[in-house]
Coordinates of C-alpha atoms (C1' of nucleotides) in Angstrom, one line a residue:
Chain I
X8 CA 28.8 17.8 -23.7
X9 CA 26.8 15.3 -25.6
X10 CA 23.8 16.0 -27.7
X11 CA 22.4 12.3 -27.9
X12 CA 19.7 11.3 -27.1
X13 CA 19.0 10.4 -23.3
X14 CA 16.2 7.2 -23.1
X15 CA 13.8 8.1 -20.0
X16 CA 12.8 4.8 -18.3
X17 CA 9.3 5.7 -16.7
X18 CA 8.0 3.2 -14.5
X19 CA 6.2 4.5 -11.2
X20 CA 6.7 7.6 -11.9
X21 CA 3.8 8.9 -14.3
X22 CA 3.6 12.6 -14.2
X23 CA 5.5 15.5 -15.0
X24 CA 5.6 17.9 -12.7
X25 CA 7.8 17.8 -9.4
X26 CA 9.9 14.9 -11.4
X27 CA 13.3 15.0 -10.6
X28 CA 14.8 12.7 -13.7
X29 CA 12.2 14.5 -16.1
X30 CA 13.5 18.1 -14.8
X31 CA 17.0 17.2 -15.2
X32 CA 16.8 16.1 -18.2
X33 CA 15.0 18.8 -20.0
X34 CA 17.6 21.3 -18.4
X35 CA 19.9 18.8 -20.3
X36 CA 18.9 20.2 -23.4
X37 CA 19.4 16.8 -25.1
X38 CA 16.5 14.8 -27.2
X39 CA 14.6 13.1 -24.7
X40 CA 12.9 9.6 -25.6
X41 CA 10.2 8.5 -23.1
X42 CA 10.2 4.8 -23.0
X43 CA 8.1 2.6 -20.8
X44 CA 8.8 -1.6 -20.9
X45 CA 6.6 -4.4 -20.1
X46 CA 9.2 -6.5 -18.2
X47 CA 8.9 -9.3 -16.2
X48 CA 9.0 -7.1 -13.3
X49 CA 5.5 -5.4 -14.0
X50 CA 4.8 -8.7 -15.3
X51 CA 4.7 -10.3 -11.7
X52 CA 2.6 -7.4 -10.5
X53 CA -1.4 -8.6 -9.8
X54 CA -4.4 -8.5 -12.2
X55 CA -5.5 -5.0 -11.0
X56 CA -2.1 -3.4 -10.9
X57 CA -0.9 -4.6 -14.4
X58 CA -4.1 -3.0 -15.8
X59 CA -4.2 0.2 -13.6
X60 CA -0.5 0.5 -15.0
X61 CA -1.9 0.3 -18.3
X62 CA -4.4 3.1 -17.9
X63 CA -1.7 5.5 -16.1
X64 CA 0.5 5.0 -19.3
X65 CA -2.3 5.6 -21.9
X66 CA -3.2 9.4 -20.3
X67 CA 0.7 10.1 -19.9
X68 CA 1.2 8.9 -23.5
X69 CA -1.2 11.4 -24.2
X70 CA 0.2 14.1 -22.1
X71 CA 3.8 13.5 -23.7
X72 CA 2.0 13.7 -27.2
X73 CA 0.5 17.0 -25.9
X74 CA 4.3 18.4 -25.7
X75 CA 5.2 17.1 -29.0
X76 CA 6.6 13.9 -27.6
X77 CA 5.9 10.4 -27.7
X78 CA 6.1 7.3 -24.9
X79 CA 7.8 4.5 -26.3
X80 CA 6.3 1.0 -25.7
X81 CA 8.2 -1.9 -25.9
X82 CA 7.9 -5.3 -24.5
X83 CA 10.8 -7.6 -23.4
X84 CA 14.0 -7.9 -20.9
X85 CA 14.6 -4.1 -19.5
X86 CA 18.7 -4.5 -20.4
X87 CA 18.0 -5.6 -23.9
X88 CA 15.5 -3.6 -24.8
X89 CA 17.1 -0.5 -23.5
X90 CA 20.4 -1.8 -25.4
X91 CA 18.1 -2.1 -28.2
X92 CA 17.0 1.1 -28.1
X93 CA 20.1 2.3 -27.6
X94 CA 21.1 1.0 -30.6
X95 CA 18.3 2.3 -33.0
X96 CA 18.5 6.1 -31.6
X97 CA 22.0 6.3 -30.7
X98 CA 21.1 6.9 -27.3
X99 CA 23.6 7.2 -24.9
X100 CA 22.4 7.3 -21.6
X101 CA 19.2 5.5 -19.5
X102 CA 17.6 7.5 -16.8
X103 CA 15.2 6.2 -14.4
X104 CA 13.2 7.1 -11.1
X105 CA 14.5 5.0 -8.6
X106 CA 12.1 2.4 -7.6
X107 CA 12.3 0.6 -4.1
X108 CA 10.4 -2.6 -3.9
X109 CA 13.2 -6.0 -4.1
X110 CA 12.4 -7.4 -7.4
X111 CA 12.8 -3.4 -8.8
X112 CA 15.8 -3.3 -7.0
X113 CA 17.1 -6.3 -8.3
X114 CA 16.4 -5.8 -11.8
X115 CA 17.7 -1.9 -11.9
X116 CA 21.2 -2.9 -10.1
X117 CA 21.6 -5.8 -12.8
X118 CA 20.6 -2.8 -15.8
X119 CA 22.9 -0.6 -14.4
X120 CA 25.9 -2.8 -14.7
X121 CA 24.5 -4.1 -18.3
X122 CA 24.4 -0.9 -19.4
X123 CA 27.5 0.6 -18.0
X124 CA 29.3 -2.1 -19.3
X125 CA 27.7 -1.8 -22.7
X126 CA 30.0 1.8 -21.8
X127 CA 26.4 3.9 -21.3
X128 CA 25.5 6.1 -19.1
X129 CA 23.3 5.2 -16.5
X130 CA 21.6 7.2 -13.8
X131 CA 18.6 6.8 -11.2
X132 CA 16.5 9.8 -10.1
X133 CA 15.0 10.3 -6.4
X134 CA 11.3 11.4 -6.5
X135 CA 8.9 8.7 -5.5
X136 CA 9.1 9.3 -2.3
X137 CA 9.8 12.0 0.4
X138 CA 13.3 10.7 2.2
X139 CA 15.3 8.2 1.0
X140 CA 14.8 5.1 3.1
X141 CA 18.1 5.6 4.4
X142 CA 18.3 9.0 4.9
X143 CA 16.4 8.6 8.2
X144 CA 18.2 6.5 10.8
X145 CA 18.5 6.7 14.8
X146 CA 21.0 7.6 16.6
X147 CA 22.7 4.4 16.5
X148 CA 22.5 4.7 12.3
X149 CA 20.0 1.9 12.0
X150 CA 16.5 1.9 10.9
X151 CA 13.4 2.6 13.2
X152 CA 10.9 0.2 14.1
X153 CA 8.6 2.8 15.8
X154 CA 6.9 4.8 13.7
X155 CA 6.5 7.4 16.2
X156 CA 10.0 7.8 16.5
X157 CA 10.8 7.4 13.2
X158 CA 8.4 10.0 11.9
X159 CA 9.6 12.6 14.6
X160 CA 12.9 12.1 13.0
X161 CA 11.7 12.5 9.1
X162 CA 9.7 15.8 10.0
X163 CA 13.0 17.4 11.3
X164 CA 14.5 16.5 7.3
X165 CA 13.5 19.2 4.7
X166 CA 11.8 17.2 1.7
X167 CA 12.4 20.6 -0.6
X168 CA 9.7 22.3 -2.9
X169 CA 8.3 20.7 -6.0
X170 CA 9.7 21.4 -9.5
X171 CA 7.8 22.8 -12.0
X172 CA 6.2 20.2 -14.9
X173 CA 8.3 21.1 -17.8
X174 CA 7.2 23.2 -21.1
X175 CA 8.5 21.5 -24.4
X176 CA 10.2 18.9 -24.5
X177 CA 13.5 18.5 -26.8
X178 CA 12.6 15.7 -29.4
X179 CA 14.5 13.3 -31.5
X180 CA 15.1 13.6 -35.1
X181 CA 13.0 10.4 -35.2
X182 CA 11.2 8.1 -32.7
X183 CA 11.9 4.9 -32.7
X184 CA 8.7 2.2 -33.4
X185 CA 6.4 1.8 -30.5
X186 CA 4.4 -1.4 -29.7
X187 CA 0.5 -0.7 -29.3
X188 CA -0.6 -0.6 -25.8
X189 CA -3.8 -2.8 -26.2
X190 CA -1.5 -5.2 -27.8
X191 CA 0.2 -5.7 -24.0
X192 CA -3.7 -6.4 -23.1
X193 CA -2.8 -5.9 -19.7
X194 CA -5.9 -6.0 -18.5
X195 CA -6.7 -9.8 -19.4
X196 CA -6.3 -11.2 -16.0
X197 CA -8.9 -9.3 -14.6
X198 CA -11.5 -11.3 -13.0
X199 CA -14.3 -9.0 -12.7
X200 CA -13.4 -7.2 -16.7
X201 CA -11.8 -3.9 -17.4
X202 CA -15.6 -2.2 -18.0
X203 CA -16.2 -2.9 -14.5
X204 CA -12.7 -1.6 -12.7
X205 CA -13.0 1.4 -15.2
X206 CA -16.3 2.6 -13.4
X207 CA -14.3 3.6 -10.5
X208 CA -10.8 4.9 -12.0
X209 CA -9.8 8.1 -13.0
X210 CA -6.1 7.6 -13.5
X211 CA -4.0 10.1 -15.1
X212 CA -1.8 13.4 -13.2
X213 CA -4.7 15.9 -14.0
X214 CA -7.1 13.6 -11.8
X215 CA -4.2 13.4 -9.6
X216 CA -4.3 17.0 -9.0
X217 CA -7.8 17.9 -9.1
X218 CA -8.3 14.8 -6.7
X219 CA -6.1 16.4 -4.0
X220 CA -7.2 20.2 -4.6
X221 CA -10.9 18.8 -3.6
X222 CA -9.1 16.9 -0.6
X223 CA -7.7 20.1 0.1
X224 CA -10.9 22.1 -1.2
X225 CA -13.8 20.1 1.2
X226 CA -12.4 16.7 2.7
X227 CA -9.0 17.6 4.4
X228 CA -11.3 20.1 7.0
X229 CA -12.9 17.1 8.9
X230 CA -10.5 14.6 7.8
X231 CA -9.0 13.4 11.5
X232 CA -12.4 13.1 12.3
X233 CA -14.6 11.2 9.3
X234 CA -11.6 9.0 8.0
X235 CA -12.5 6.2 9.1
X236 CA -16.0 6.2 7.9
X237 CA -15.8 3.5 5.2
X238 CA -19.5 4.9 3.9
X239 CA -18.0 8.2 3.7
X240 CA -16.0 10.3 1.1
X241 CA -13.8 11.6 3.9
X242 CA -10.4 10.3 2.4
X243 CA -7.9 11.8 0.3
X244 CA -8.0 8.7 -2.0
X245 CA -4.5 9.3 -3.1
X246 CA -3.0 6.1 -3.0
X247 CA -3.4 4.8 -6.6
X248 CA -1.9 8.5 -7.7
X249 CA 0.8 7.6 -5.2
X250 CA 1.3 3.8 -6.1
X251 CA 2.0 5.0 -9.8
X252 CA 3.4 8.7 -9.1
X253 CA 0.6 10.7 -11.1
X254 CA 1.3 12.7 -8.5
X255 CA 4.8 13.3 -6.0
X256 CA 4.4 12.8 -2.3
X257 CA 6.4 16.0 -2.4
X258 CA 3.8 17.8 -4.5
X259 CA 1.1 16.7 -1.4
X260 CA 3.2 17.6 1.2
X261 CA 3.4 21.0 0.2
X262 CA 0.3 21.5 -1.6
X263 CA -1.6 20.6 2.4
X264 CA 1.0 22.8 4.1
X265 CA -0.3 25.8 1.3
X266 CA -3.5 24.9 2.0
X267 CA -2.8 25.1 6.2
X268 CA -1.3 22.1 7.3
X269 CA -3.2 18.9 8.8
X270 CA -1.2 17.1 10.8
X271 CA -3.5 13.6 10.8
X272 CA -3.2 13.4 7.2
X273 CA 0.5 14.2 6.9
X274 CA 1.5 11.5 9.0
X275 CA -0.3 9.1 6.6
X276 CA 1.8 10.1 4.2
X277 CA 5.0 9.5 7.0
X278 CA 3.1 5.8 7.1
X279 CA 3.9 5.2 3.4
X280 CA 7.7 6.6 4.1
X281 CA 8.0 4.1 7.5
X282 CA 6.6 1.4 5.3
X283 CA 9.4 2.0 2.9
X284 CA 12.4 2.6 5.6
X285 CA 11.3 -0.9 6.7
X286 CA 11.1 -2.4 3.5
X287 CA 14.5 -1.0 2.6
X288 CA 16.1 -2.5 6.3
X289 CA 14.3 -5.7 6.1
X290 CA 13.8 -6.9 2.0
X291 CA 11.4 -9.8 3.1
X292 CA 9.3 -7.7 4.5
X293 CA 6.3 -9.4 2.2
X294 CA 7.5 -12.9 2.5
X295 CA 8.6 -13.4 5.7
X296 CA 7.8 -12.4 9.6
X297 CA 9.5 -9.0 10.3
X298 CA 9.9 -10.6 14.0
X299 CA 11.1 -14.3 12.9
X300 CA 9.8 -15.2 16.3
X301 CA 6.4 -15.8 14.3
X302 CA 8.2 -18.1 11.7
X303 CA 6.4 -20.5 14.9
X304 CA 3.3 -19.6 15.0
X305 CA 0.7 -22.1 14.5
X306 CA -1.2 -20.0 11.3
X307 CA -3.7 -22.0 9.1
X308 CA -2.2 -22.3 5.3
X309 CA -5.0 -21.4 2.9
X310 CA -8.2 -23.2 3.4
X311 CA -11.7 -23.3 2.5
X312 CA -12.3 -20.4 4.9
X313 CA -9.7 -18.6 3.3
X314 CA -11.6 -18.9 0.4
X315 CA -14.9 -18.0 1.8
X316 CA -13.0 -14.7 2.9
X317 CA -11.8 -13.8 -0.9
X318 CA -15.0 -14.5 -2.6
X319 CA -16.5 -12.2 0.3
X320 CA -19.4 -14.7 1.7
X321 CA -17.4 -15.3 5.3
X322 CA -21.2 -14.5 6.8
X323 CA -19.6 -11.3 8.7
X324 CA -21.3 -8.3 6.9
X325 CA -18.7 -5.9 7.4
X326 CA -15.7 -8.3 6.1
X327 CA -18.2 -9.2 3.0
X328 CA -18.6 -5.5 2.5
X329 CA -15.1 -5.1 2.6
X330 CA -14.1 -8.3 -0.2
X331 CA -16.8 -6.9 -2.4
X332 CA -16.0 -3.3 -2.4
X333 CA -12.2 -4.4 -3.4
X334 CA -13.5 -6.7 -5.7
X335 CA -15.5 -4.7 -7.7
X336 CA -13.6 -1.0 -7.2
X337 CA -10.1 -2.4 -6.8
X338 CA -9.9 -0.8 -3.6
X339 CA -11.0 -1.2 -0.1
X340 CA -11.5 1.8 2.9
X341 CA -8.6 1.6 5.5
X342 CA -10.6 0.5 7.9
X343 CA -12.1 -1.9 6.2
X344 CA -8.7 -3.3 5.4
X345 CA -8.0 -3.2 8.9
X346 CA -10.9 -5.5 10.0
X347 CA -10.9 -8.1 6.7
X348 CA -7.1 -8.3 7.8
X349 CA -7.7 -8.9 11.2
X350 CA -10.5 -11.8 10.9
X351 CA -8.7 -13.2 7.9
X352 CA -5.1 -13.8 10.2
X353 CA -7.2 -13.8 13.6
X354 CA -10.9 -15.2 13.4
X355 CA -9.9 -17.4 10.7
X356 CA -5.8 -18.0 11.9
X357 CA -4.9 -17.6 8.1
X358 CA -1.9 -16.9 7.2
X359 CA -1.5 -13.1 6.8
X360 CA 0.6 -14.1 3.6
X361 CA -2.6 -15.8 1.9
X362 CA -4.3 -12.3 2.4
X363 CA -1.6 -10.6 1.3
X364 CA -1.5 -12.5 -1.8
X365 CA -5.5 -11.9 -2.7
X366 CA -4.7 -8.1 -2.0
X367 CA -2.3 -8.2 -4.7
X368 CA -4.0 -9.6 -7.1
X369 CA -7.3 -7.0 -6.5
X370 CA -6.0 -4.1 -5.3
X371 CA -5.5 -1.1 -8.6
X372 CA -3.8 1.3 -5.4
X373 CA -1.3 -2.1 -5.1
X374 CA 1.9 -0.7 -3.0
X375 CA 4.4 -3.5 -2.5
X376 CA 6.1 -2.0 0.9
X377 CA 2.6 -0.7 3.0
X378 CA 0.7 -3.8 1.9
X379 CA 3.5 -5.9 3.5
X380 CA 3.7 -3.8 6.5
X381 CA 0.1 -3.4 6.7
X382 CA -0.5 -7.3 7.0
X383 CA 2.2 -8.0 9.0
X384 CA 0.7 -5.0 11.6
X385 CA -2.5 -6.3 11.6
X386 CA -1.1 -10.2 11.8
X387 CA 0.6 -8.9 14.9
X388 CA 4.5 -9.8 13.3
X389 CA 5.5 -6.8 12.3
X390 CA 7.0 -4.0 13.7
X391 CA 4.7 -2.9 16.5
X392 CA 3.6 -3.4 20.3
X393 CA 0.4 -4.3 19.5
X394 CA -0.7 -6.7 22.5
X395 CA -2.3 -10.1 21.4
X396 CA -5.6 -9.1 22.9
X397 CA -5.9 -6.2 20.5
X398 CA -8.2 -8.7 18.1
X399 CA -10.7 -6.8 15.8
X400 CA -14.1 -7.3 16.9
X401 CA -16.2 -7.3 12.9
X402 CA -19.6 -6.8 14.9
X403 CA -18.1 -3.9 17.1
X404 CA -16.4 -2.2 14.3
X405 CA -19.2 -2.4 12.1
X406 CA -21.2 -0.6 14.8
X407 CA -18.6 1.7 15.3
X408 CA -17.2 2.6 11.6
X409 CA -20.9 2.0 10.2
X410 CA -23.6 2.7 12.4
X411 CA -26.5 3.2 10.1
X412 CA -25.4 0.3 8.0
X413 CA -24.5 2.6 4.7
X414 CA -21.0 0.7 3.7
X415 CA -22.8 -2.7 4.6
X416 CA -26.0 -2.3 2.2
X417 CA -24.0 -0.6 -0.2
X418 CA -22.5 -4.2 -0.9
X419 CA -24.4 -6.5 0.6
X420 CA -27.0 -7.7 -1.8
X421 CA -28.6 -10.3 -0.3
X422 CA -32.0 -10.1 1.8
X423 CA -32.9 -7.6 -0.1
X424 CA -35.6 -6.9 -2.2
X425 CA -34.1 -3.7 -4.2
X426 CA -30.6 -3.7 -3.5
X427 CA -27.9 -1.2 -4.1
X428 CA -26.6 -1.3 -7.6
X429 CA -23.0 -1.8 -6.4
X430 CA -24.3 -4.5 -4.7
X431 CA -25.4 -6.0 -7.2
X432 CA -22.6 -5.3 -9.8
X433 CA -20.7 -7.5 -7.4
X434 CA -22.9 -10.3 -8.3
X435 CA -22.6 -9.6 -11.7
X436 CA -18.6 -9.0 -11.5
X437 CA -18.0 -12.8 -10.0
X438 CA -16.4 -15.7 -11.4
X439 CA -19.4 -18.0 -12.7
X440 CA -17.2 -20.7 -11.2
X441 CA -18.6 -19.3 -7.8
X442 CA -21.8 -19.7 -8.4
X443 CA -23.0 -17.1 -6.7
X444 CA -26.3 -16.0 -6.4
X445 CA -28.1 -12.5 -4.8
X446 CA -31.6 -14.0 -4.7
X447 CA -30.2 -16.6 -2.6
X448 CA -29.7 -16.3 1.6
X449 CA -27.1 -14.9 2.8
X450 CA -24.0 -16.9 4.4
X451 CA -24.0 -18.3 8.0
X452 CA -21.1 -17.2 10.0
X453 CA -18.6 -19.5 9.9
X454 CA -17.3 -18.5 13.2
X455 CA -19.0 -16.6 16.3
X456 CA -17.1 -13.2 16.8
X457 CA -16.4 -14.4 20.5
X458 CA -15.6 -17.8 19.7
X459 CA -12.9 -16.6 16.6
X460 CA -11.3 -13.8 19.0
X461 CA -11.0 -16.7 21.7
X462 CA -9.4 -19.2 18.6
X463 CA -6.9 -16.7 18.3
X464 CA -5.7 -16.2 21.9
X465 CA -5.4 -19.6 22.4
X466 CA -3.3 -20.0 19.3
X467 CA -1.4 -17.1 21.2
X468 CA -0.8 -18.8 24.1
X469 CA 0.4 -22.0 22.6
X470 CA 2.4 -20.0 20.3
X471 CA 4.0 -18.2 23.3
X472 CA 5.2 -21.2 24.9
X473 CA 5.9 -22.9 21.3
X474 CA 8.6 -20.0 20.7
X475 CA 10.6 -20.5 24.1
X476 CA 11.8 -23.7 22.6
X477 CA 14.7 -24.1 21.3
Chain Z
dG9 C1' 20.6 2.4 32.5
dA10 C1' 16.3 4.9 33.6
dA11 C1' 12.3 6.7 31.9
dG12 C1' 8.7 7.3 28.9
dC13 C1' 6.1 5.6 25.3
dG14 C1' 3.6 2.9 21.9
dT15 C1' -2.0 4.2 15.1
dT16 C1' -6.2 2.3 14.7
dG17 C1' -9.1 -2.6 20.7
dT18 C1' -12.2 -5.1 23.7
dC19 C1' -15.3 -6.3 27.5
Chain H
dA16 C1' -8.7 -2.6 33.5
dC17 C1' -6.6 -5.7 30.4
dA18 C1' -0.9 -7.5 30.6
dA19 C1' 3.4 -6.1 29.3
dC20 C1' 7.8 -5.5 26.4
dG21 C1' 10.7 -3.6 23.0
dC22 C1' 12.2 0.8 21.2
dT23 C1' 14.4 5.2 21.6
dT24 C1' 16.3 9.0 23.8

DNA sequence: GAAGCGTTGTC
DNA sequence: ACAACGCTT
């Protein structure tokens, strides 16, 4: 048994309790050194994401520091800086929660050999999610591509019980140098500023928690029936805790069955597992059709409507609504997703990969496998018998999901003589290169609701008869 | 191979 | 009602 030091590779996975790597380790006994990289893997993440990461590994510095340890920062290639490392501490083995996007993959398969061959030990950690992507299959061993089915099949698998956040953690004699975290200014791509994305973040495993107790607590009750109230509260607004594992999907699942089960809300959480089974069976999920049939269809690249759409001044009030709220909170209600998604790919025949794209870059709850399965659902290529007359209607959904216009005049500014102040932050928040301005009127449509549905069945049907040759 | 089913809609 | 096919057992 060795007594040298083990180097902890956190990435997504932010927290200590229910932590599989961090668990195992302190059982090791050995002196643990937390390190966290800026590689060009979280280099390539969007604006939002790089910065929300930032904030998630300021509070768990803290939290480490609160245990008497310490999270290493340093910036650079994750095989050389981990050799590096290695090197300065006498470290002989990397452990990491396994991550499952392609570019993590990649990168973590190349590390491992690196640092096997540098004769270290290297080890990766389940954690971030409930089943492995592969541990669910059909009966023919291959992946699902109905949710329904696939979901039946997960809740039959026994995701085990949380472990317990350790107590002290075993230290090294001393810690290697750390880079200063502002010095990574990770937030500098940020369009709308730090101050303003800050507003609406609490990031960190305490908020985690006490986030989901009050889902528990008051939301969880009427959840099935309120969710998809975009003025509401009525979500468990888990999904940046999630994206950066400041809390385990593990921890939720039993923490709601403790608290008496909800069914609806559960399978949301199965929706993030499906979107990762797929992503595991099909890599390209987020660049290319999941049914290559589509590879056909006659989608607009992006385009000055596009545009219009991202900057949130389409003319549609509940797909402005939608643009602003992302734009100024770094997130965006599910159902709003839903219908900016659909009139993006289907009113405006975008290309759902120009949306995905924008999502990206604004999104602080950024997940790379539901994003990709989430546009390609909506876009109508992904895995899913969505008929092609199933086209979001913005006016209908807006009456529906926001009948007394609450969501709508919470960020639309314009017409109004005292707008709401998040309204108005989003004038505030906006490029100057866009010029915009809330006294001014507010956007014709650029397409009737009728008129962009009937755009997209007729792209449809000439797609239909496009794909039957050869 | 038959049977049953499929997140979120629209008019 | 629409219009309809792939998925899974």
């Amino acid at each position: 048994m060795s007594d040298r030091p083990i180097l902890l590779w956190f990435r997504r996975d932010l927290r200590l309790a229910d932590h599989p790597m961090l668990h195992e380790a302190v059982r090791s006994g050995r002196p643990l050194i937390p390190v966290a990289i800026l590689d060009p893997v979280a280099e390539g993440w969007g604006a939002a994401a790089r910065w929300r990461w930032g904030e998630g590994l300021r509070v768990f510095g803290a939290a480490l520091a609160a245990r008497g340890a310490r999270l290493v920062l340093r910036r650079g290639l994750a095989a050389e800086v981990l050799a590096q490392l290695a090197g300065e501490t006498g470290a002989e083995a990397v452990w990491w929660s396994r991550a499952y996007d392609p570019a993590a993959r990649a990168r973590d398969v190349a590390v491992k050999a690196a640092l096997r061959g540098a004769g270290m030990a290297a080890r990766s950690f389940p954690g971030h999610l409930l089943f492995e992507p592969e541990a669910v299959a059909t009966g023919q061993g291959t992946g699902y591509k109905l949710f329904s089915a696939y979901w039946r099949a997960a809740s039959r698998l026994d995701p085990g019980r949380p472990l317990p956040a350790p107590g002290a953690l075993s230290v090294p004699a001393s810690w290697p140098a750390s880079e200063d975290l502002a010095a990574w200014r990770l937030g500098a791509a940020l369009r709308a500023g730090e101050d303003v994305l800050r507003h609406h973040s609490a990031p960190g495993e305490a908020a985690a928690q006490a986030r989901l107790s009050g889902f528990l607590d008051t939301r969880s009750a009427r959840y099935a029936e309120r969710r998809d109230f975009p003025a509401e509260d009525a979500t468990s607004g888990l999904s940046e805790y999630l994206t950066y594992g400041e809390v385990s999907p593990r921890t939720i699942w039993s923490e709601t069955a403790r608290a008496g089960g909800n069914a609806k809300f559960l399978s949301e959480l199965g929706w993030r597992e499906f979107a990762y089974h797929l992503l595991h069976h099909a890599p390209g999920l987020a660049q290319d059709n999941w049914n290559r049939d589509w590879d056909r269809f006659p989608w607009r690249g992006d385009n000055a409507d596009a545009e219009a759409w991202r900057r949130g001044m389409t003319g549609e009030p509940f797909v402005d609504a939608a643009l602003r709220e992302m734009y100024v909170t770094g997130r965006m209600h599910n159902r709003a997703r839903m219908v900016a998604a659909s009139y993006l790919t289907k009113h405006l025949r975008t290309d759902w990969r120009v949306g995905l794209d924008w999502f990206a870059d604004c999104l602080t709850d950024w997940d790379p496998a539901a994003n990709a399965m989430g546009w390609q659902w909506v876009a109508g290529s992904g895995p899913d018998a969505a008929p092609y007359f199933r086209v979001f209607n913005p006016v209908t959904q807006a009456e529906k999901f926001d009948p007394d216009g609450a969501y709508r005049r919470r960020w639309i500014a314009e017409g109004r003589a005292d707008p709401h102040p998040d309204a108005r932050a989003y004038f505030q928040a906006a490029p100057r290169a866009w010029a915009l301005d809330p006294q001014a009127a507010y956007p014709v449509r650029r397409v009737a609701p009728a008129e962009g549905r009937q755009r997209a069945l007729d792209a449809y049907e000439r797609w239909k008869t496009l794909k039957m040759l050869p």
